[in-house]
Amino acid sequence: GFQQTVPAPTQLNVGNGATLTFIQAGSVGPVNDIPLYFSSNENKVDVDGGTLKFQSSYVVFGTDKGRMNIHNGGRLILVGDNTVLRPQRLEVDSGEVELGAGTTLDLERDALILNDASIRVGQVAQLKAGGINVNGSSTINLDNNNGLVDVFDEVFVADGQTLTLDGAKARIGIGQLRAGLLVMEPGSLIRLTGQAVLSTESPEIW
């Protein structure tokens, strides 16, 4: 098949109480995945108290100037085996991200910005990012077996903030956050519970 491309600038606004769902957007499967590709560098996604959901879909948003913001109680949800979302810079501010079983949120080399955020990584789901910046205390729930958060570069925890890796409800296997570098400012804290695992090549405390 052929890649489905939306070349025009696209702005998605999902307000309080509203839900926008992509169902079977692009093509997903064990082979021959074909994305729905929003190719403009001016794409913006703003989920302000609403819910943005991707179900059995493969969607790519934009280039290096693209932004996706989840805030004010907003939710980003991925469900359905092999569902993939590839945004650019993703910021979650007082919002939630839920990755259902077998889904992937892939920021490639871009950053995930967290401020009072909750991230849930389901069974064999994956979150991939260039970095994670914890600007306000946040929780990553790794309560299903073999969920993975894979960070190419650094996990940064700002002064006085806490990153909680919560594996307290895990029943089989482990959930893991794997990072190239861990940077913690004074007064910051990383808390692990249950079966959660943190691995890094180079911890660094400022």
mmCIF file of C-alpha atoms in Angstrom:
data_model
loop_
_atom_site.group_PDB
_atom_site.id
_atom_site.type_symbol
_atom_site.label_atom_id
_atom_site.label_comp_id
_atom_site.label_asym_id
_atom_site.label_seq_id
_atom_site.Cartn_x
_atom_site.Cartn_y
_atom_site.Cartn_z
ATOM 1 C CA GLY A 1 0.000 0.000 0.000
ATOM 2 C CA PHE A 2 0.901 3.658 -0.075
ATOM 3 C CA GLN A 3 1.542 6.071 2.769
ATOM 4 C CA GLN A 4 -1.478 8.290 3.433
ATOM 5 C CA THR A 5 -0.275 11.888 3.727
ATOM 6 C CA VAL A 6 -1.981 15.048 4.961
ATOM 7 C CA PRO A 7 0.324 17.854 3.716
ATOM 8 C CA ALA A 8 -1.691 20.864 4.937
ATOM 9 C CA PRO A 9 -1.082 22.288 8.441
ATOM 10 C CA THR A 10 -3.400 20.544 10.877
ATOM 11 C CA GLN A 11 -4.591 21.781 14.254
ATOM 12 C CA LEU A 12 -6.544 19.472 16.565
ATOM 13 C CA ASN A 13 -8.228 21.013 19.594
ATOM 14 C CA VAL A 14 -9.988 18.669 22.017
ATOM 15 C CA GLY A 15 -11.771 20.649 24.711
ATOM 16 C CA ASN A 16 -13.096 19.782 28.137
ATOM 17 C CA GLY A 17 -15.384 16.739 28.067
ATOM 18 C CA ALA A 18 -14.889 16.080 24.347
ATOM 19 C CA THR A 19 -13.397 12.922 22.800
ATOM 20 C CA LEU A 20 -11.685 12.601 19.418
ATOM 21 C CA THR A 21 -10.956 9.029 18.305
ATOM 22 C CA PHE A 22 -8.841 7.807 15.379
ATOM 23 C CA ILE A 23 -10.012 4.290 14.429
ATOM 24 C CA GLN A 24 -8.036 2.236 11.904
ATOM 25 C CA ALA A 25 -6.161 5.333 10.738
ATOM 26 C CA GLY A 26 -3.229 4.157 8.674
ATOM 27 C CA SER A 27 -2.544 0.441 8.602
ATOM 28 C CA VAL A 28 -1.253 -1.648 11.497
ATOM 29 C CA GLY A 29 -0.092 -5.215 11.730
ATOM 30 C CA PRO A 30 2.969 -7.354 12.303
ATOM 31 C CA VAL A 31 4.268 -6.404 8.813
ATOM 32 C CA ASN A 32 3.684 -3.680 6.201
ATOM 33 C CA ASP A 33 2.645 -0.932 8.622
ATOM 34 C CA ILE A 34 1.589 2.199 6.729
ATOM 35 C CA PRO A 35 1.091 5.446 8.677
ATOM 36 C CA LEU A 36 -1.376 8.251 8.330
ATOM 37 C CA TYR A 37 1.230 11.000 8.058
ATOM 38 C CA PHE A 38 0.534 14.647 8.964
ATOM 39 C CA SER A 39 3.599 16.048 7.206
ATOM 40 C CA SER A 40 3.433 19.817 7.855
ATOM 41 C CA ASN A 41 5.893 21.393 10.301
ATOM 42 C CA GLU A 42 3.062 23.574 11.637
ATOM 43 C CA ASN A 43 0.873 20.846 13.111
ATOM 44 C CA LYS A 44 -0.467 21.473 16.616
ATOM 45 C CA VAL A 45 -2.447 19.169 18.879
ATOM 46 C CA ASP A 46 -4.002 20.620 22.028
ATOM 47 C CA VAL A 47 -5.967 18.378 24.398
ATOM 48 C CA ASP A 48 -7.370 20.725 27.032
ATOM 49 C CA GLY A 49 -9.447 18.623 29.427
ATOM 50 C CA GLY A 50 -10.656 16.290 26.683
ATOM 51 C CA THR A 51 -9.596 12.855 25.412
ATOM 52 C CA LEU A 52 -7.588 12.024 22.290
ATOM 53 C CA LYS A 53 -7.712 8.324 21.457
ATOM 54 C CA PHE A 54 -5.959 6.179 18.853
ATOM 55 C CA GLN A 55 -7.438 2.733 18.254
ATOM 56 C CA SER A 56 -5.894 0.142 15.927
ATOM 57 C CA SER A 57 -4.050 2.979 14.182
ATOM 58 C CA TYR A 58 -0.613 4.108 13.020
ATOM 59 C CA VAL A 59 -0.353 7.919 13.004
ATOM 60 C CA VAL A 60 2.659 10.223 12.566
ATOM 61 C CA PHE A 61 2.433 13.926 13.384
ATOM 62 C CA GLY A 62 4.696 16.350 11.623
ATOM 63 C CA THR A 63 8.298 17.398 11.768
ATOM 64 C CA ASP A 64 10.567 18.966 14.365
ATOM 65 C CA LYS A 65 8.339 22.010 14.980
ATOM 66 C CA GLY A 66 5.209 20.002 15.738
ATOM 67 C CA ARG A 67 3.727 20.134 19.244
ATOM 68 C CA MET A 68 1.311 17.942 21.165
ATOM 69 C CA ASN A 69 0.039 19.233 24.521
ATOM 70 C CA ILE A 70 -2.061 17.249 26.991
ATOM 71 C CA HIS A 71 -3.151 19.456 29.892
ATOM 72 C CA ASN A 72 -5.832 20.438 32.404
ATOM 73 C CA GLY A 73 -6.978 16.876 32.953
ATOM 74 C CA GLY A 74 -6.653 15.911 29.295
ATOM 75 C CA ARG A 75 -6.010 12.286 28.319
ATOM 76 C CA LEU A 76 -4.067 10.600 25.517
ATOM 77 C CA ILE A 77 -5.064 6.948 25.052
ATOM 78 C CA LEU A 78 -3.648 4.245 22.745
ATOM 79 C CA VAL A 79 -5.506 0.924 22.425
ATOM 80 C CA GLY A 80 -5.363 -2.077 20.113
ATOM 81 C CA ASP A 81 -2.406 -4.374 19.393
ATOM 82 C CA ASN A 82 0.275 -2.729 17.235
ATOM 83 C CA THR A 83 -1.212 0.765 17.524
ATOM 84 C CA VAL A 84 1.591 3.306 17.049
ATOM 85 C CA LEU A 85 1.607 7.071 17.627
ATOM 86 C CA ARG A 86 4.653 9.094 16.604
ATOM 87 C CA PRO A 87 4.233 12.710 17.695
ATOM 88 C CA GLN A 88 7.047 15.172 17.968
ATOM 89 C CA ARG A 89 7.567 17.060 21.222
ATOM 90 C CA LEU A 90 4.935 15.890 23.710
ATOM 91 C CA GLU A 91 4.113 17.835 26.869
ATOM 92 C CA VAL A 92 1.833 16.457 29.576
ATOM 93 C CA ASP A 93 0.853 19.075 32.162
ATOM 94 C CA SER A 94 -1.733 17.890 34.715
ATOM 95 C CA GLY A 95 -2.794 15.227 32.225
ATOM 96 C CA GLU A 96 -2.687 11.484 31.601
ATOM 97 C CA VAL A 97 -1.262 9.125 28.983
ATOM 98 C CA GLU A 98 -2.467 5.533 28.834
ATOM 99 C CA LEU A 99 -0.714 2.981 26.628
ATOM 100 C CA GLY A 100 -2.833 -0.136 26.237
ATOM 101 C CA ALA A 101 -1.441 -3.629 25.740
ATOM 102 C CA GLY A 102 0.835 -3.941 22.719
ATOM 103 C CA THR A 103 0.816 -0.243 21.796
ATOM 104 C CA THR A 104 3.774 2.074 21.143
ATOM 105 C CA LEU A 105 4.243 5.795 21.746
ATOM 106 C CA ASP A 106 7.408 6.724 19.848
ATOM 107 C CA LEU A 107 8.894 10.210 20.098
ATOM 108 C CA GLU A 108 12.122 9.053 18.409
ATOM 109 C CA ARG A 109 14.802 11.578 19.484
ATOM 110 C CA ASP A 110 12.339 14.158 20.855
ATOM 111 C CA ALA A 111 11.555 14.954 24.476
ATOM 112 C CA LEU A 112 8.657 13.988 26.713
ATOM 113 C CA ILE A 113 7.939 16.856 29.121
ATOM 114 C CA LEU A 114 6.128 15.930 32.348
ATOM 115 C CA ASN A 115 4.556 18.229 34.935
ATOM 116 C CA ASP A 116 2.099 16.675 37.405
ATOM 117 C CA ALA A 117 1.543 13.914 34.857
ATOM 118 C CA SER A 118 0.461 10.290 34.996
ATOM 119 C CA ILE A 119 1.741 7.779 32.425
ATOM 120 C CA ARG A 120 0.466 4.198 32.357
ATOM 121 C CA VAL A 121 2.424 1.640 30.320
ATOM 122 C CA GLY A 122 0.411 -1.516 29.657
ATOM 123 C CA GLN A 123 1.425 -5.109 28.980
ATOM 124 C CA VAL A 124 4.310 -5.242 26.477
ATOM 125 C CA ALA A 125 3.558 -1.624 25.581
ATOM 126 C CA GLN A 126 6.466 0.707 24.810
ATOM 127 C CA LEU A 127 7.188 4.370 25.321
ATOM 128 C CA LYS A 128 10.244 5.555 23.380
ATOM 129 C CA ALA A 129 11.711 9.042 23.708
ATOM 130 C CA GLY A 130 14.903 10.983 23.181
ATOM 131 C CA GLY A 131 14.603 12.268 26.741
ATOM 132 C CA ILE A 132 12.205 12.740 29.626
ATOM 133 C CA ASN A 133 12.134 16.030 31.538
ATOM 134 C CA VAL A 134 10.309 15.895 34.866
ATOM 135 C CA ASN A 135 9.572 19.554 35.582
ATOM 136 C CA GLY A 136 6.832 18.731 38.105
ATOM 137 C CA SER A 137 6.381 15.561 40.160
ATOM 138 C CA SER A 138 4.935 12.779 37.988
ATOM 139 C CA THR A 139 4.223 9.044 38.001
ATOM 140 C CA ILE A 140 4.942 6.354 35.432
ATOM 141 C CA ASN A 141 2.850 3.259 36.156
ATOM 142 C CA LEU A 142 4.594 0.053 35.111
ATOM 143 C CA ASP A 143 1.994 -2.253 36.547
ATOM 144 C CA ASN A 144 1.760 -4.764 33.710
ATOM 145 C CA ASN A 145 4.310 -7.336 32.661
ATOM 146 C CA ASN A 146 7.154 -6.286 30.406
ATOM 147 C CA GLY A 147 6.061 -2.718 29.777
ATOM 148 C CA LEU A 148 9.069 -0.653 28.688
ATOM 149 C CA VAL A 149 10.029 3.011 28.786
ATOM 150 C CA ASP A 150 13.123 3.380 26.595
ATOM 151 C CA VAL A 151 14.956 6.737 26.727
ATOM 152 C CA PHE A 152 17.793 7.260 24.229
ATOM 153 C CA ASP A 153 19.406 10.166 26.055
ATOM 154 C CA GLU A 154 18.623 11.481 29.537
ATOM 155 C CA VAL A 155 15.952 11.388 32.205
ATOM 156 C CA PHE A 156 16.080 14.755 33.972
ATOM 157 C CA VAL A 157 14.364 15.395 37.317
ATOM 158 C CA ALA A 158 14.173 19.070 38.276
ATOM 159 C CA ASP A 159 15.014 20.560 41.668
ATOM 160 C CA GLY A 160 12.635 19.370 44.382
ATOM 161 C CA GLN A 161 10.551 17.157 42.076
ATOM 162 C CA THR A 162 9.805 13.417 42.268
ATOM 163 C CA LEU A 163 9.536 10.805 39.537
ATOM 164 C CA THR A 164 7.682 7.708 40.747
ATOM 165 C CA LEU A 165 8.052 4.416 38.888
ATOM 166 C CA ASP A 166 5.096 2.469 40.207
ATOM 167 C CA GLY A 167 5.206 -1.282 39.737
ATOM 168 C CA ALA A 168 3.198 -2.127 42.831
ATOM 169 C CA LYS A 169 0.392 -3.852 40.896
ATOM 170 C CA ALA A 170 2.608 -5.907 38.598
ATOM 171 C CA ARG A 171 1.684 -9.587 38.670
ATOM 172 C CA ILE A 172 3.965 -11.241 36.116
ATOM 173 C CA GLY A 173 7.342 -10.028 34.901
ATOM 174 C CA ILE A 174 8.625 -6.494 35.410
ATOM 175 C CA GLY A 175 8.141 -3.012 34.059
ATOM 176 C CA GLN A 176 11.324 -1.162 33.193
ATOM 177 C CA LEU A 177 12.562 2.358 32.531
ATOM 178 C CA ARG A 178 15.846 2.246 30.623
ATOM 179 C CA ALA A 179 17.843 5.451 30.095
ATOM 180 C CA GLY A 180 21.217 6.426 28.711
ATOM 181 C CA LEU A 181 21.737 9.075 31.394
ATOM 182 C CA LEU A 182 20.031 9.997 34.658
ATOM 183 C CA VAL A 183 20.327 13.616 35.812
ATOM 184 C CA MET A 184 18.932 14.670 39.195
ATOM 185 C CA GLU A 185 19.012 18.198 40.557
ATOM 186 C CA PRO A 186 19.364 18.817 44.338
ATOM 187 C CA GLY A 187 16.283 17.847 46.297
ATOM 188 C CA SER A 188 14.888 15.663 43.533
ATOM 189 C CA LEU A 189 13.822 12.073 44.085
ATOM 190 C CA ILE A 190 13.179 8.912 42.086
ATOM 191 C CA ARG A 191 10.884 6.461 43.859
ATOM 192 C CA LEU A 192 10.503 2.826 42.756
ATOM 193 C CA THR A 193 7.727 0.584 44.026
ATOM 194 C CA GLY A 194 6.849 -3.070 43.495
ATOM 195 C CA GLN A 195 8.334 -4.684 40.388
ATOM 196 C CA ALA A 196 9.496 -1.456 38.735
ATOM 197 C CA VAL A 197 13.082 -1.446 37.452
ATOM 198 C CA LEU A 198 15.304 1.512 36.565
ATOM 199 C CA SER A 199 18.477 0.959 34.546
ATOM 200 C CA THR A 200 20.920 3.596 33.357
ATOM 201 C CA GLU A 201 24.410 3.689 31.910
ATOM 202 C CA SER A 202 25.380 6.885 33.703
ATOM 203 C CA PRO A 203 23.706 8.393 36.803
ATOM 204 C CA GLU A 204 24.588 12.022 37.544
ATOM 205 C CA ILE A 205 23.547 14.178 40.501
ATOM 206 C CA TRP A 206 23.982 17.928 40.279
#
